[in-house]
Amino acid sequence: MKKIRLILFGVFTLCCLIAWSMPTFAKEKTVAFLSLSDFTGPIAGLAVDIEKACEDYFTYINENGGVDGVKIRYIPIDTRYDVARAISGYKRYRKTNKLLVANAVSTPIGKALEPLFNRDKLVWLVAADGEFVAHPKRGFLWGNCYQDGFSAALDWMAADWKSKGNSGMPTVGYMGWDSAYGRELLRGGKEYAEKIGVNLLKPEYFPTGTMDHSTYLTRLKNANYIWVGGIDPNPTNVIRDAHRLGMTKTIQFVCGYWGPAQYLGVRLHNKALQGTVVTVFTIRGTDAQKHPLIKKMWLKYRKKPINELPGPYGIGLGWALHFEAALRIALKDVGYKKLDGEAMFQAYQKLGGRDITQGIQGICTYGPNERRASKVVRFYQVKGKELVPISGWVKAPDSISLHKF
Amino acid sequence: MNKLRFRQNLRWVLILSFIMFWLTSCAGISKPKPMADLKIEPAQFFLSPALFKKPVTISGSGFKPNELVIIEMVLPEGFKMKGIGEDERNVGIATGNAGADGAFKTTVKPTAVLNWFFQVGWTPMLKPDFKKAKPIPPGSYDVIATGMDSEIFGQAVMNIIPPPKKKK
């Protein structure tokens, strides 16, 4: 009788133990990266290629045993560039086990969710808005900020102007979307133009869906250089119109971070784009095609020829490489059990001073008071069918300090 | 006698095991939060460009003061929507900010109308492509508003009616 009771007690204890330990038994060590992106909406053309790269690198890490045995769960959400959908997506996943980083595809999404990201003690990533650099919290930029890139381009224009035997400073036109993004570059960029003595014409803002940019371009006909913002193929179409008006013969066009890509704009309007300069914080064109990691990931997971590599692919690798490096630090600092958004936040701030992205971006500058991934940019130029480098990494001026945010 | 005792013991072990399983598996389920009030105006509408000029208004009360409120449309089971995963039922259509009194009033913005009501496509020029639109069918859709801090929620029904027939 005692034996039977003992057996039954044993069965009961075992049941209890199994019930309690089931959740930990079933799970492998994972962490999560949530990307509130755009896969079918207005900027899907840009975002999808960045997401592909991020997913590819996380797949590669996981296939090779994870980061110190910890696998990365990549959670993509198609927000279609809609703030409400992004918040709804975040609501669904905010309690995901070991969610450490959330990415916001647009500044309005980031701004709407920032209080929640901060309260949930997450690290979050955002494109290039200077405001997050001016008031550093938990949001980290993908690369350098918009205004620093624009200011670096102003330096390039001034140097180019002088190298052609001209005296004084050039007159620069500015074309950007009629949106917060379109205006962001001049929050610091305008002050920098004044500081170095560049004659910056009244900015021309145009609606995102503009089909013909002639009216805006004509107003800038006296410029020596015209900066064109927007997401490819939009800047490509602006320069297409400028070419039709004969403006590309006398005016040098310079584009921003999301300017013509070798596989998109440069192919679409190749003749019109000849000589166009593109300012970037991630290597592009022929440099990107030759980069060992970019090449490896693209061929392994996308299985397409390297000349079909989309321009922004390297940006997604940048996200993933920073995440991997920070995760490694956080695991070392607190271990898997205590790993959370706060530990990741501390780890991101320790990335500065290292070449995290294997040369895809400049030396990392993330730090306790620094949210720019790097403070450098690079210039490319459309020559023939390619986007070729015309500079190495160039330190961008700090235009954030010139503006009151 | 032994058999009877064995059965009695076994019964108790099974009951206790069941209770243990129930307690552990239900530990993560929190109590339902109190319901907030939610109102959609107009009570019924049809899909038309007029929604951009005179948007659907959503108001609510009973939320935590100053919290962000997310308003989601609940999709009928098996309903496929652009951008929404097959395992998802809720799609965010608006956001609101509760005031100090816990009340909010907001509208369904044009991007949400385009993406979730009309289900448009988008051109590379960032223009909505109505040729690829797939408007959601008329019907009654549940709408839930949830406080992002408090998880307090309110529920209402949004009635989308068929557009009036054009006069010949």
Coordinates of C-alpha atoms in Angstrom, one line a residue:
Chain A
M1 CA 0.0 0.0 0.0
K2 CA 2.8 2.4 0.9
K3 CA 4.5 1.5 -2.3
I4 CA 1.4 2.5 -4.3
R5 CA 1.1 5.8 -2.5
L6 CA 4.7 6.5 -3.1
I7 CA 4.3 5.8 -6.8
L8 CA 1.2 8.0 -7.0
F9 CA 3.0 10.8 -5.1
G10 CA 5.9 10.5 -7.5
V11 CA 3.5 10.8 -10.5
F12 CA 1.9 13.8 -9.0
T13 CA 5.2 15.5 -8.3
L14 CA 6.4 14.8 -11.8
C15 CA 3.2 16.3 -13.2
C16 CA 3.7 19.5 -11.2
L17 CA 7.4 19.7 -12.3
I18 CA 6.5 19.3 -15.9
A19 CA 3.7 21.8 -15.7
W20 CA 6.0 24.4 -14.1
S21 CA 9.0 23.8 -16.4
M22 CA 7.1 23.4 -19.7
P23 CA 7.6 27.0 -20.9
T24 CA 11.3 27.1 -20.4
F25 CA 11.8 23.6 -21.7
A26 CA 10.0 24.3 -25.0
K27 CA 11.8 27.5 -25.8
E28 CA 15.3 27.9 -27.2
K29 CA 17.2 31.1 -26.4
T30 CA 15.8 33.8 -28.6
V31 CA 15.7 37.6 -28.8
A32 CA 13.4 39.6 -31.1
F33 CA 13.8 42.5 -33.5
L34 CA 10.6 44.2 -34.6
S35 CA 10.5 46.1 -37.8
L36 CA 7.5 48.4 -38.3
S37 CA 8.2 48.8 -42.0
D38 CA 6.4 49.2 -45.3
F39 CA 6.1 46.2 -47.7
T40 CA 3.2 47.2 -49.9
G41 CA 2.7 50.9 -49.2
P42 CA 4.1 54.2 -50.7
I43 CA 7.8 53.7 -49.7
A44 CA 7.9 49.9 -50.2
G45 CA 10.3 50.4 -53.1
L46 CA 12.9 51.6 -50.6
A47 CA 12.0 49.7 -47.5
V48 CA 11.6 46.2 -48.9
D49 CA 15.2 46.0 -50.0
I50 CA 16.5 47.2 -46.6
E51 CA 14.3 44.6 -44.9
K52 CA 15.5 41.8 -47.1
A53 CA 19.1 42.6 -46.1
C54 CA 18.3 42.6 -42.4
E55 CA 16.3 39.4 -42.6
D56 CA 19.1 37.8 -44.7
Y57 CA 21.8 38.6 -42.1
F58 CA 19.7 37.4 -39.2
T59 CA 19.0 34.2 -41.1
Y60 CA 22.7 33.8 -41.7
I61 CA 23.5 34.3 -37.9
N62 CA 20.8 31.8 -36.9
E63 CA 22.0 29.3 -39.4
N64 CA 25.4 29.6 -37.8
G65 CA 24.2 29.0 -34.2
G66 CA 23.1 32.5 -33.3
V67 CA 24.9 35.1 -31.2
D68 CA 26.6 33.1 -28.5
G69 CA 23.8 30.5 -28.9
V70 CA 21.0 33.1 -28.9
K71 CA 18.8 33.1 -32.0
I72 CA 17.3 36.2 -33.5
R73 CA 13.6 36.4 -34.2
Y74 CA 13.0 38.9 -37.0
I75 CA 9.4 40.2 -36.9
P76 CA 8.4 42.3 -39.9
I77 CA 5.2 44.3 -39.9
D78 CA 3.7 45.9 -43.0
T79 CA 2.5 49.2 -41.8
R80 CA 1.9 50.5 -45.4
Y81 CA 3.4 53.8 -44.0
D82 CA 0.4 54.2 -41.7
V83 CA 0.9 55.4 -38.1
A84 CA -2.2 53.7 -36.7
R85 CA -1.3 50.4 -38.2
A86 CA 2.3 50.7 -36.8
I87 CA 0.9 51.3 -33.3
S88 CA -1.5 48.4 -33.6
G89 CA 1.4 46.2 -34.8
Y90 CA 3.5 47.3 -31.8
K91 CA 0.6 46.6 -29.4
R92 CA 0.5 43.1 -30.8
Y93 CA 4.2 42.4 -30.3
R94 CA 5.3 44.6 -27.5
K95 CA 5.1 41.8 -25.0
T96 CA 7.1 39.4 -27.2
N97 CA 9.7 37.5 -25.2
K98 CA 13.0 39.4 -25.2
L99 CA 11.9 42.1 -27.6
L100 CA 15.0 44.3 -27.6
V101 CA 14.8 46.6 -30.6
A102 CA 12.0 48.1 -32.7
N103 CA 12.6 49.8 -36.0
A104 CA 10.4 52.6 -37.3
V105 CA 10.3 53.1 -41.0
S106 CA 9.1 56.7 -40.8
T107 CA 9.6 59.6 -38.5
P108 CA 5.9 60.1 -37.7
I109 CA 5.7 56.4 -36.7
G110 CA 8.8 56.8 -34.5
K111 CA 7.5 60.0 -32.9
A112 CA 4.1 58.5 -32.2
L113 CA 5.6 55.4 -30.6
E114 CA 8.6 57.0 -28.9
P115 CA 6.9 57.5 -25.5
L116 CA 5.9 53.8 -25.5
F117 CA 9.4 52.6 -26.7
N118 CA 10.9 54.7 -23.8
R119 CA 8.4 53.3 -21.3
D120 CA 9.0 49.7 -22.5
K121 CA 12.8 50.5 -22.3
L122 CA 13.5 49.4 -25.8
V123 CA 16.1 50.5 -28.2
W124 CA 14.5 51.9 -31.4
L125 CA 15.8 52.8 -34.8
V126 CA 14.8 55.6 -37.0
A127 CA 16.0 56.9 -40.4
A128 CA 17.9 60.2 -40.1
D129 CA 16.0 62.9 -38.3
G130 CA 18.3 65.4 -36.4
E131 CA 15.8 65.9 -33.6
F132 CA 16.8 62.5 -32.1
V133 CA 20.4 63.5 -32.2
A134 CA 19.7 66.9 -30.6
H135 CA 17.7 65.3 -27.8
P136 CA 19.2 61.8 -27.3
K137 CA 16.9 59.3 -25.8
R138 CA 16.5 55.7 -26.8
G139 CA 16.2 56.3 -30.6
F140 CA 19.3 55.5 -32.7
L141 CA 19.7 56.7 -36.3
W142 CA 20.4 54.3 -39.2
G143 CA 23.4 56.3 -40.2
N144 CA 24.2 60.0 -40.2
C145 CA 21.5 62.6 -39.9
Y146 CA 19.9 64.4 -42.9
Q147 CA 21.2 67.8 -42.1
D148 CA 24.8 66.7 -41.7
G149 CA 24.6 64.9 -45.1
F150 CA 23.2 68.0 -46.7
S151 CA 25.9 70.2 -45.1
A152 CA 28.6 67.8 -46.3
A153 CA 27.2 68.1 -49.8
L154 CA 27.4 71.9 -49.4
D155 CA 31.1 71.5 -48.6
W156 CA 31.5 69.3 -51.6
M157 CA 29.8 71.9 -53.8
A158 CA 32.0 74.7 -52.5
A159 CA 35.1 72.7 -53.1
D160 CA 34.0 71.6 -56.6
W161 CA 33.1 75.2 -57.4
K162 CA 36.6 76.4 -56.5
S163 CA 38.3 73.5 -58.2
K164 CA 36.7 74.7 -61.5
G165 CA 38.5 78.1 -61.1
N166 CA 35.5 80.0 -59.8
S167 CA 35.8 82.6 -57.1
G168 CA 33.4 83.2 -54.1
M169 CA 30.8 80.7 -53.2
P170 CA 28.2 78.9 -55.4
T171 CA 24.5 79.6 -55.5
V172 CA 22.6 76.5 -54.4
G173 CA 19.0 75.5 -55.1
Y174 CA 17.0 73.1 -52.8
M175 CA 14.2 70.8 -53.9
G176 CA 12.5 68.6 -51.4
W177 CA 9.2 67.0 -50.6
D178 CA 6.5 69.2 -49.1
S179 CA 6.7 67.2 -45.9
A180 CA 8.4 67.2 -42.5
Y181 CA 11.1 65.0 -44.1
G182 CA 11.6 67.5 -46.9
R183 CA 12.1 70.4 -44.5
E184 CA 14.3 68.4 -42.0
L185 CA 17.5 68.9 -43.9
L186 CA 17.3 72.6 -43.6
R187 CA 17.0 72.5 -39.8
G188 CA 20.7 73.0 -39.4
G189 CA 21.5 72.8 -43.1
K190 CA 20.3 76.3 -43.7
E191 CA 22.4 77.6 -40.8
Y192 CA 25.4 75.8 -42.2
A193 CA 24.9 77.3 -45.6
E194 CA 24.9 80.8 -44.0
K195 CA 27.9 79.9 -42.0
I196 CA 30.1 79.0 -45.0
G197 CA 28.6 81.7 -47.1
V198 CA 26.8 79.6 -49.7
N199 CA 23.9 81.5 -51.4
L200 CA 21.0 79.2 -50.7
L201 CA 18.0 80.0 -52.8
K202 CA 14.4 79.9 -51.4
P203 CA 13.6 76.2 -51.1
E204 CA 11.2 74.6 -53.6
Y205 CA 8.9 72.1 -51.9
F206 CA 6.8 69.9 -54.1
P207 CA 4.0 67.3 -53.3
T208 CA 5.2 63.7 -53.3
G209 CA 3.2 62.6 -56.3
T210 CA 4.3 65.4 -58.6
M211 CA 4.6 64.1 -62.2
D212 CA 6.2 67.2 -63.7
H213 CA 8.7 69.3 -61.8
S214 CA 9.3 71.9 -64.4
T215 CA 7.7 74.8 -62.5
Y216 CA 9.8 74.2 -59.4
L217 CA 13.0 73.7 -61.4
T218 CA 12.5 76.8 -63.5
R219 CA 12.5 78.9 -60.4
L220 CA 15.9 77.6 -59.6
K221 CA 17.5 78.3 -63.0
N222 CA 20.1 80.6 -61.6
A223 CA 21.6 78.1 -59.3
N224 CA 25.0 76.5 -59.9
Y225 CA 24.1 73.4 -57.9
I226 CA 20.7 72.0 -57.1
W227 CA 20.1 69.6 -54.2
V228 CA 17.3 67.1 -54.9
G229 CA 15.7 65.2 -52.0
G230 CA 13.1 62.4 -52.1
I231 CA 13.1 58.7 -52.5
D232 CA 14.2 57.1 -55.8
P233 CA 12.7 57.1 -58.4
N234 CA 11.4 60.5 -57.4
P235 CA 14.8 62.4 -57.5
T236 CA 15.5 60.6 -60.8
N237 CA 12.3 62.0 -62.2
V238 CA 13.2 65.5 -61.1
I239 CA 16.5 65.3 -62.9
R240 CA 14.8 63.8 -65.9
D241 CA 12.7 67.0 -66.1
A242 CA 15.8 69.1 -65.5
H243 CA 17.5 67.3 -68.4
R244 CA 14.5 68.0 -70.6
L245 CA 14.7 71.7 -69.7
G246 CA 18.4 71.7 -70.6
M247 CA 19.4 72.5 -67.0
T248 CA 21.8 69.6 -66.5
K249 CA 24.2 71.1 -68.9
T250 CA 24.9 74.1 -66.7
I251 CA 23.8 73.0 -63.2
Q252 CA 25.3 70.2 -61.1
F253 CA 22.6 68.1 -59.5
V254 CA 23.3 66.5 -56.1
C255 CA 21.0 64.1 -54.4
G256 CA 20.4 62.8 -50.8
Y257 CA 20.5 59.5 -49.0
W258 CA 17.6 58.0 -51.0
G259 CA 18.8 59.3 -54.3
P260 CA 19.2 57.4 -57.6
A261 CA 20.2 53.8 -57.2
Q262 CA 22.2 52.0 -59.8
Y263 CA 19.6 49.3 -60.3
L264 CA 16.6 51.8 -60.4
G265 CA 17.0 55.4 -61.3
V266 CA 20.3 55.1 -63.1
R267 CA 18.7 52.5 -65.4
L268 CA 15.4 54.3 -65.8
H269 CA 16.8 57.6 -67.1
N270 CA 20.5 56.9 -67.7
K271 CA 21.2 59.7 -70.1
A272 CA 19.5 62.4 -68.0
L273 CA 21.3 61.3 -64.9
Q274 CA 24.9 61.4 -66.2
G275 CA 27.1 63.3 -63.8
T276 CA 24.5 63.4 -61.0
V277 CA 26.1 63.2 -57.5
V278 CA 24.6 61.1 -54.7
T279 CA 25.4 61.7 -51.0
V280 CA 25.1 58.5 -48.8
F281 CA 25.9 57.1 -45.4
T282 CA 26.2 53.5 -46.7
I283 CA 28.3 52.4 -49.6
R284 CA 26.5 52.2 -52.9
G285 CA 26.9 51.3 -56.5
T286 CA 30.1 49.5 -57.6
D287 CA 31.5 49.7 -54.0
A288 CA 28.5 47.8 -52.7
Q289 CA 28.7 45.2 -55.4
K290 CA 32.3 44.5 -54.5
H291 CA 31.8 44.4 -50.8
P292 CA 32.4 40.8 -49.5
L293 CA 29.6 40.7 -47.0
I294 CA 27.0 42.4 -49.2
K295 CA 27.9 40.1 -52.1
K296 CA 27.8 37.0 -49.9
M297 CA 24.4 37.8 -48.4
W298 CA 22.9 38.8 -51.8
L299 CA 24.1 35.8 -53.7
K300 CA 23.4 33.3 -50.9
Y301 CA 19.8 34.4 -50.0
R302 CA 18.5 36.4 -53.0
K303 CA 20.2 34.2 -55.6
K304 CA 20.3 37.0 -58.2
P305 CA 23.2 38.5 -60.1
I306 CA 25.1 41.1 -58.2
N307 CA 24.4 43.8 -60.8
E308 CA 20.8 43.6 -59.7
L309 CA 21.7 44.6 -56.1
P310 CA 19.3 47.3 -54.9
G311 CA 21.0 50.5 -53.6
P312 CA 19.7 50.4 -50.0
Y313 CA 20.5 46.8 -49.3
G314 CA 23.6 47.8 -47.3
I315 CA 21.4 49.8 -44.9
G316 CA 19.6 46.7 -43.7
L317 CA 22.9 44.9 -43.1
G318 CA 23.9 48.0 -41.0
W319 CA 20.8 47.5 -38.8
A320 CA 21.6 43.8 -38.4
L321 CA 25.3 44.2 -37.7
H322 CA 24.7 46.8 -35.1
F323 CA 22.1 44.6 -33.5
E324 CA 24.5 41.6 -33.5
A325 CA 27.3 43.6 -32.0
A326 CA 25.2 45.1 -29.3
L327 CA 23.6 41.8 -28.4
R328 CA 27.1 40.3 -28.0
I329 CA 28.0 43.1 -25.5
A330 CA 24.7 42.8 -23.7
L331 CA 25.0 39.0 -23.3
K332 CA 28.5 39.5 -21.9
D333 CA 27.3 42.2 -19.5
V334 CA 24.2 40.7 -18.1
G335 CA 23.7 37.2 -19.5
Y336 CA 20.7 35.8 -21.3
K337 CA 18.4 35.6 -18.2
K338 CA 18.7 39.3 -17.4
L339 CA 18.9 40.4 -21.0
D340 CA 16.3 43.1 -21.7
G341 CA 15.8 46.4 -23.6
E342 CA 17.7 48.3 -21.0
A343 CA 20.8 46.1 -21.3
M344 CA 20.6 46.4 -25.1
F345 CA 20.3 50.2 -24.7
Q346 CA 23.5 50.3 -22.6
A347 CA 25.2 48.0 -25.2
Y348 CA 24.2 50.2 -28.2
Q349 CA 25.9 53.1 -26.4
K350 CA 29.1 51.1 -26.2
L351 CA 29.4 50.5 -30.0
G352 CA 31.2 53.8 -30.7
G353 CA 34.8 53.8 -32.1
R354 CA 34.5 50.4 -33.8
D355 CA 34.0 49.4 -37.5
I356 CA 30.8 47.5 -36.7
T357 CA 29.6 47.3 -40.3
Q358 CA 32.8 46.0 -42.0
G359 CA 33.1 49.2 -43.9
I360 CA 29.5 49.4 -45.2
Q361 CA 29.2 52.5 -43.1
G362 CA 31.8 54.6 -41.4
I363 CA 33.3 54.0 -38.0
C364 CA 30.4 53.8 -35.5
T365 CA 29.8 56.8 -33.3
Y366 CA 26.9 55.6 -31.1
G367 CA 27.6 56.6 -27.5
P368 CA 26.0 57.9 -24.3
N369 CA 25.2 61.2 -25.9
E370 CA 25.4 60.3 -29.6
R371 CA 22.7 58.8 -31.7
R372 CA 24.3 59.0 -35.2
A373 CA 25.6 55.6 -36.4
S374 CA 28.4 57.5 -38.0
K375 CA 29.4 61.1 -38.7
V376 CA 30.7 60.5 -42.2
V377 CA 29.2 60.4 -45.7
R378 CA 30.5 59.4 -49.1
F379 CA 29.9 60.8 -52.6
Y380 CA 29.0 58.8 -55.7
Q381 CA 28.5 59.9 -59.3
V382 CA 26.5 58.5 -62.2
K383 CA 29.0 57.5 -64.9
G384 CA 27.8 55.4 -67.7
K385 CA 25.6 52.7 -66.2
E386 CA 27.2 52.8 -62.8
L387 CA 27.3 54.7 -59.6
V388 CA 31.0 55.2 -59.0
P389 CA 32.7 56.6 -55.9
I390 CA 34.2 60.0 -56.1
S391 CA 35.3 60.2 -52.5
G392 CA 36.1 58.1 -49.5
W393 CA 34.4 58.6 -46.2
V394 CA 34.2 62.4 -45.6
K395 CA 33.5 63.8 -42.1
A396 CA 30.3 65.7 -42.2
P397 CA 29.9 69.1 -40.5
D398 CA 27.9 69.0 -37.3
S399 CA 24.9 71.1 -38.3
I400 CA 22.7 69.9 -35.4
S401 CA 24.5 72.2 -33.1
L402 CA 23.6 75.1 -35.3
H403 CA 19.9 74.7 -35.0
K404 CA 17.6 75.2 -32.1
F405 CA 15.4 72.0 -31.9
Chain B
M1 CA -10.1 -3.2 -0.6
N2 CA -6.6 -2.4 -2.0
K3 CA -8.1 -1.8 -5.4
L4 CA -10.6 0.6 -4.0
R5 CA -8.0 2.5 -2.1
F6 CA -5.8 2.7 -5.2
R7 CA -8.7 4.1 -7.2
Q8 CA -9.5 6.7 -4.5
N9 CA -5.8 7.7 -4.4
L10 CA -5.6 7.8 -8.1
R11 CA -8.7 10.0 -8.3
W12 CA -7.2 12.5 -5.9
V13 CA -3.9 12.6 -7.7
L14 CA -5.6 13.2 -11.0
I15 CA -7.8 16.0 -9.5
L16 CA -4.7 17.6 -7.9
S17 CA -2.7 17.3 -11.1
F18 CA -5.5 18.9 -13.1
I19 CA -5.7 21.8 -10.6
M20 CA -1.9 22.3 -10.8
F21 CA -2.0 22.3 -14.7
W22 CA -5.0 24.7 -14.7
L23 CA -3.3 27.1 -12.2
T24 CA 0.0 27.1 -14.1
S25 CA -1.5 27.4 -17.5
C26 CA -3.9 30.2 -16.5
A27 CA -1.2 32.2 -14.6
G28 CA -0.6 34.5 -17.5
I29 CA -4.2 35.4 -18.2
S30 CA -5.0 38.7 -16.7
K31 CA -8.4 39.8 -15.6
P32 CA -10.6 41.5 -18.3
K33 CA -10.3 45.3 -18.1
P34 CA -13.3 47.5 -17.6
M35 CA -15.0 48.6 -20.7
A36 CA -14.7 52.2 -22.0
D37 CA -17.3 54.0 -24.1
L38 CA -16.7 54.2 -27.8
K39 CA -18.7 56.1 -30.5
I40 CA -18.3 56.2 -34.3
E41 CA -19.9 59.0 -36.3
P42 CA -21.6 58.7 -38.7
A43 CA -23.1 55.5 -37.5
Q44 CA -23.1 54.2 -41.1
F45 CA -21.4 55.4 -44.2
F46 CA -20.3 54.2 -47.7
L47 CA -16.9 54.3 -49.2
S48 CA -16.3 57.4 -51.3
P49 CA -13.8 60.2 -51.7
A50 CA -16.0 62.2 -49.4
L51 CA -14.3 60.4 -46.5
F52 CA -11.2 62.5 -47.1
K53 CA -13.1 65.8 -46.7
K54 CA -15.4 64.7 -44.0
P55 CA -13.7 61.9 -42.2
V56 CA -15.2 59.3 -39.9
T57 CA -15.0 60.5 -36.3
I58 CA -14.2 58.2 -33.4
S59 CA -14.6 59.3 -29.8
G60 CA -14.4 57.6 -26.5
S61 CA -14.2 58.0 -22.8
G62 CA -13.2 56.0 -19.7
F63 CA -9.6 55.7 -20.6
K64 CA -6.6 56.4 -18.4
P65 CA -5.8 60.2 -18.4
N66 CA -3.3 61.2 -21.1
E67 CA -2.8 57.8 -22.6
L68 CA -2.4 56.9 -26.2
V69 CA -5.5 55.0 -27.6
I70 CA -5.3 52.7 -30.6
I71 CA -8.4 52.1 -32.6
E72 CA -8.5 48.9 -34.5
M73 CA -11.0 47.4 -37.0
V74 CA -11.6 43.7 -36.4
L75 CA -11.5 41.8 -39.6
P76 CA -14.0 39.0 -40.2
E77 CA -12.5 35.5 -40.0
G78 CA -10.8 34.5 -43.2
F79 CA -10.8 38.1 -44.5
K80 CA -7.7 38.9 -46.5
M81 CA -6.4 42.4 -46.5
K82 CA -3.3 44.0 -48.1
G83 CA -0.4 44.2 -45.7
I84 CA -2.2 42.2 -43.0
G85 CA -0.8 38.7 -42.1
E86 CA -3.2 35.7 -42.3
D87 CA -2.9 35.2 -38.6
E88 CA -3.9 38.8 -37.8
R89 CA -7.4 40.0 -37.2
N90 CA -7.0 43.6 -36.0
V91 CA -5.9 46.5 -38.2
G92 CA -5.1 49.9 -36.7
I93 CA -7.3 52.6 -38.4
A94 CA -6.8 55.6 -36.1
T95 CA -5.1 56.8 -32.9
G96 CA -6.2 59.1 -30.2
N97 CA -4.8 60.8 -27.1
A98 CA -6.9 60.7 -24.0
G99 CA -7.1 64.0 -22.2
A100 CA -7.0 64.6 -18.5
D101 CA -10.6 63.4 -18.3
G102 CA -9.8 60.1 -20.1
A103 CA -11.7 61.1 -23.2
F104 CA -10.5 61.3 -26.8
K105 CA -11.8 62.3 -30.2
T106 CA -10.1 61.5 -33.4
T107 CA -10.7 60.9 -37.1
V108 CA -9.7 58.1 -39.6
K109 CA -6.9 59.8 -41.5
P110 CA -6.6 59.7 -45.3
T111 CA -3.7 57.1 -45.3
A112 CA -5.9 54.7 -43.2
V113 CA -8.9 55.3 -45.5
L114 CA -6.7 54.6 -48.6
N115 CA -4.9 51.6 -47.1
W116 CA -7.6 49.8 -45.1
F117 CA -10.9 50.9 -46.5
F118 CA -10.1 51.2 -50.2
Q119 CA -7.0 48.9 -50.1
V120 CA -5.3 50.9 -52.8
G121 CA -2.0 50.1 -54.5
W122 CA 0.8 52.7 -54.5
T123 CA 2.8 53.9 -57.4
P124 CA 6.6 54.5 -57.1
M125 CA 5.7 58.2 -57.3
L126 CA 4.0 57.7 -53.9
K127 CA 0.5 58.2 -55.4
P128 CA -2.4 56.0 -54.5
D129 CA -3.2 53.6 -57.3
F130 CA -7.0 53.2 -57.4
K131 CA -6.7 50.8 -60.3
K132 CA -5.3 48.3 -57.9
A133 CA -7.9 49.2 -55.2
K134 CA -10.0 46.5 -53.6
P135 CA -12.5 48.3 -51.3
I136 CA -13.6 46.3 -48.3
P137 CA -17.2 45.0 -48.8
P138 CA -20.2 46.6 -47.1
G139 CA -21.0 45.1 -43.7
S140 CA -20.7 45.6 -40.0
Y141 CA -17.2 45.7 -38.6
D142 CA -16.3 45.6 -34.9
V143 CA -14.1 48.4 -33.8
I144 CA -12.0 48.2 -30.6
A145 CA -10.3 51.1 -28.9
T146 CA -7.6 50.1 -26.5
G147 CA -5.6 52.3 -24.0
M148 CA -1.9 51.5 -24.6
D149 CA -1.1 51.9 -20.9
S150 CA -4.1 50.7 -19.1
E151 CA -5.4 48.1 -21.7
I152 CA -8.8 49.5 -21.0
F153 CA -10.9 48.9 -24.1
G154 CA -14.2 50.0 -25.6
Q155 CA -16.1 48.5 -28.5
A156 CA -18.4 49.7 -31.2
V157 CA -19.7 48.7 -34.6
M158 CA -18.8 50.5 -37.8
N159 CA -21.4 50.0 -40.5
I160 CA -20.3 50.3 -44.1
I161 CA -23.2 50.4 -46.4
P162 CA -23.3 49.9 -50.2
P163 CA -23.0 53.1 -52.2
P164 CA -26.2 54.6 -53.5
K165 CA -27.2 53.5 -57.0
K166 CA -26.4 56.2 -59.6
K167 CA -29.5 57.8 -61.1
K168 CA -29.9 57.0 -64.8

